[in-house]
PDB file of C-alpha atoms in Angstrom:
ATOM      1  CA  MET A 220      78.029 143.939 -73.023  1.00 66.00           C
ATOM      2  CA  ASN A 221      76.133 146.088 -75.339  1.00 87.00           C
ATOM      3  CA  SER A 222      75.722 149.807 -75.012  1.00 89.00           C
ATOM      4  CA  GLU A 223      72.239 149.599 -73.434  1.00 90.00           C
ATOM      5  CA  GLU A 224      73.561 147.509 -70.539  1.00 91.00           C
ATOM      6  CA  LYS A 225      76.453 149.906 -70.033  1.00 92.00           C
ATOM      7  CA  ILE A 226      74.087 152.864 -70.031  1.00 93.00           C
ATOM      8  CA  ARG A 227      71.776 151.146 -67.530  1.00 93.00           C
ATOM      9  CA  GLU A 228      74.733 150.250 -65.291  1.00 94.00           C
ATOM     10  CA  LEU A 229      76.038 153.813 -65.430  1.00 94.00           C
ATOM     11  CA  THR A 230      72.628 155.297 -64.654  1.00 95.00           C
ATOM     12  CA  GLU A 231      72.326 152.954 -61.672  1.00 95.00           C
ATOM     13  CA  ARG A 232      75.739 154.076 -60.429  1.00 96.00           C
ATOM     14  CA  VAL A 233      74.812 157.723 -60.907  1.00 96.00           C
ATOM     15  CA  GLU A 234      71.537 157.236 -59.009  1.00 96.00           C
ATOM     16  CA  LYS A 235      73.377 155.482 -56.186  1.00 96.00           C
ATOM     17  CA  LEU A 236      75.956 158.281 -55.996  1.00 96.00           C
ATOM     18  CA  GLU A 237      73.229 160.939 -56.069  1.00 97.00           C
ATOM     19  CA  LYS A 238      71.430 159.239 -53.170  1.00 96.00           C
ATOM     20  CA  ALA A 239      74.674 159.105 -51.189  1.00 96.00           C
ATOM     21  CA  GLU A 240      75.358 162.780 -51.932  1.00 97.00           C
ATOM     22  CA  ASN A 241      71.834 163.762 -50.880  1.00 97.00           C
ATOM     23  CA  LYS A 242      72.288 161.852 -47.607  1.00 97.00           C
ATOM     24  CA  ARG A 243      75.567 163.694 -46.969  1.00 97.00           C
ATOM     25  CA  ILE A 244      73.946 167.051 -47.699  1.00 97.00           C
ATOM     26  CA  ILE A 245      71.014 166.320 -45.391  1.00 97.00           C
ATOM     27  CA  LYS A 246      73.346 165.103 -42.637  1.00 97.00           C
ATOM     28  CA  LYS A 247      75.484 168.250 -42.914  1.00 97.00           C
ATOM     29  CA  ARG A 248      72.400 170.501 -42.806  1.00 97.00           C
ATOM     30  CA  ILE A 249      71.117 168.680 -39.710  1.00 98.00           C
ATOM     31  CA  GLU A 250      74.500 169.108 -37.990  1.00 97.00           C
ATOM     32  CA  ILE A 251      74.530 172.829 -38.821  1.00 98.00           C
ATOM     33  CA  ILE A 252      70.964 173.264 -37.553  1.00 98.00           C
ATOM     34  CA  PHE A 253      71.771 171.440 -34.292  1.00 98.00           C
ATOM     35  CA  SER A 254      74.876 173.554 -33.734  1.00 97.00           C
ATOM     36  CA  LEU A 255      72.863 176.747 -34.343  1.00 98.00           C
ATOM     37  CA  ILE A 256      70.180 175.548 -31.933  1.00 98.00           C
ATOM     38  CA  LYS A 257      72.846 174.807 -29.299  1.00 97.00           C
ATOM     39  CA  ILE A 258      74.326 178.281 -29.696  1.00 98.00           C
ATOM     40  CA  LEU A 259      70.873 179.855 -29.528  1.00 98.00           C
ATOM     41  CA  ILE A 260      70.027 177.910 -26.354  1.00 98.00           C
ATOM     42  CA  ILE A 261      73.307 178.996 -24.739  1.00 97.00           C
ATOM     43  CA  ILE A 262      72.621 182.635 -25.597  1.00 97.00           C
ATOM     44  CA  VAL A 263      69.050 182.456 -24.278  1.00 96.00           C
ATOM     45  CA  LEU A 264      70.209 180.784 -21.044  1.00 96.00           C
ATOM     46  CA  ALA A 265      72.922 183.413 -20.579  1.00 94.00           C
ATOM     47  CA  ILE A 266      70.375 186.204 -20.999  1.00 93.00           C
ATOM     48  CA  MET A 267      67.957 184.523 -18.594  1.00 92.00           C
ATOM     49  CA  ILE A 268      70.683 184.032 -15.974  1.00 90.00           C
ATOM     50  CA  TYR A 269      71.810 187.646 -16.370  1.00 86.00           C
ATOM     51  CA  ASN A 270      68.242 188.900 -15.941  1.00 85.00           C
ATOM     52  CA  TYR A 271      67.831 186.670 -12.881  1.00 82.00           C
ATOM     53  CA  ILE A 272      71.082 187.842 -11.247  1.00 81.00           C
ATOM     54  CA  LYS A 273      70.782 191.537 -12.172  1.00 78.00           C
ATOM     55  CA  PRO A 274      68.195 192.506  -9.488  1.00 79.00           C
ATOM     56  CA  TYR A 275      70.257 190.816  -6.783  1.00 80.00           C
ATOM     57  CA  LYS A 276      73.378 192.614  -7.944  1.00 78.00           C
ATOM     58  CA  GLU A 277      71.530 195.934  -7.807  1.00 81.00           C
ATOM     59  CA  LYS A 278      70.318 195.144  -4.270  1.00 84.00           C
ATOM     60  CA  ILE A 279      73.833 194.220  -3.167  1.00 86.00           C
ATOM     61  CA  ASP A 280      75.212 197.441  -4.690  1.00 84.00           C
ATOM     62  CA  ASN A 281      72.480 199.423  -2.926  1.00 86.00           C
ATOM     63  CA  ILE A 282      73.280 197.756   0.427  1.00 89.00           C
ATOM     64  CA  ASN A 283      77.018 198.352  -0.066  1.00 89.00           C
ATOM     65  CA  GLU A 284      76.303 202.001  -0.795  1.00 91.00           C
ATOM     66  CA  LYS A 285      74.254 202.331   2.405  1.00 88.00           C
ATOM     67  CA  VAL A 286      76.980 200.588   4.446  1.00 89.00           C
ATOM     68  CA  ASN A 287      79.596 202.942   3.027  1.00 90.00           C
ATOM     69  CA  THR A 288      77.397 205.946   3.854  1.00 91.00           C
ATOM     70  CA  VAL A 289      76.974 204.763   7.459  1.00 88.00           C
ATOM     71  CA  GLU A 290      80.710 204.039   7.782  1.00 88.00           C
ATOM     72  CA  ASN A 291      81.566 207.509   6.511  1.00 88.00           C
ATOM     73  CA  TYR A 292      79.074 209.083   8.927  1.00 86.00           C
ATOM     74  CA  ILE A 293      80.511 207.136  11.874  1.00 86.00           C
ATOM     75  CA  ASP A 294      84.089 207.983  10.856  1.00 84.00           C
ATOM     76  CA  ASN A 295      83.199 211.675  10.652  1.00 84.00           C
ATOM     77  CA  LYS A 296      81.582 211.615  14.099  1.00 80.00           C
ATOM     78  CA  LEU A 297      84.529 209.719  15.613  1.00 81.00           C
ATOM     79  CA  ASN A 298      87.008 212.158  14.079  1.00 82.00           C
ATOM     80  CA  GLY A 299      84.951 215.006  15.491  1.00 76.00           C
ATOM     81  CA  LEU A 300      85.003 213.427  18.935  1.00 73.00           C
ATOM     82  CA  ASN A 301      88.723 212.659  18.728  1.00 74.00           C
ATOM     83  CA  SER A 302      89.495 216.253  17.800  1.00 73.00           C
ATOM     84  CA  PHE A 303      87.306 217.414  20.695  1.00 69.00           C
ATOM     85  CA  PHE A 304      89.246 215.340  23.241  1.00 71.00           C
ATOM     86  CA  LYS A 305      92.683 216.412  22.016  1.00 65.00           C
TER      87      LYS A 305
END
């Protein structure tokens, strides 16, 4: 083998290794992008679910507050009647 053949063989090896390295880099970037997209989708879904549930939670809290107010009113009236009959 003369030096030109060795040089050609080495350049072919280097080109092959560079192609393999570029494929690995692209594959890693794609994996990172997909994982970021997954995380972003999860965050967006969580926000959407929270915004969907929030009005119902406020309504339930409002109803619970009204029920507690009525219970307190009834308890006060019953205590007043009980003290009247004693």
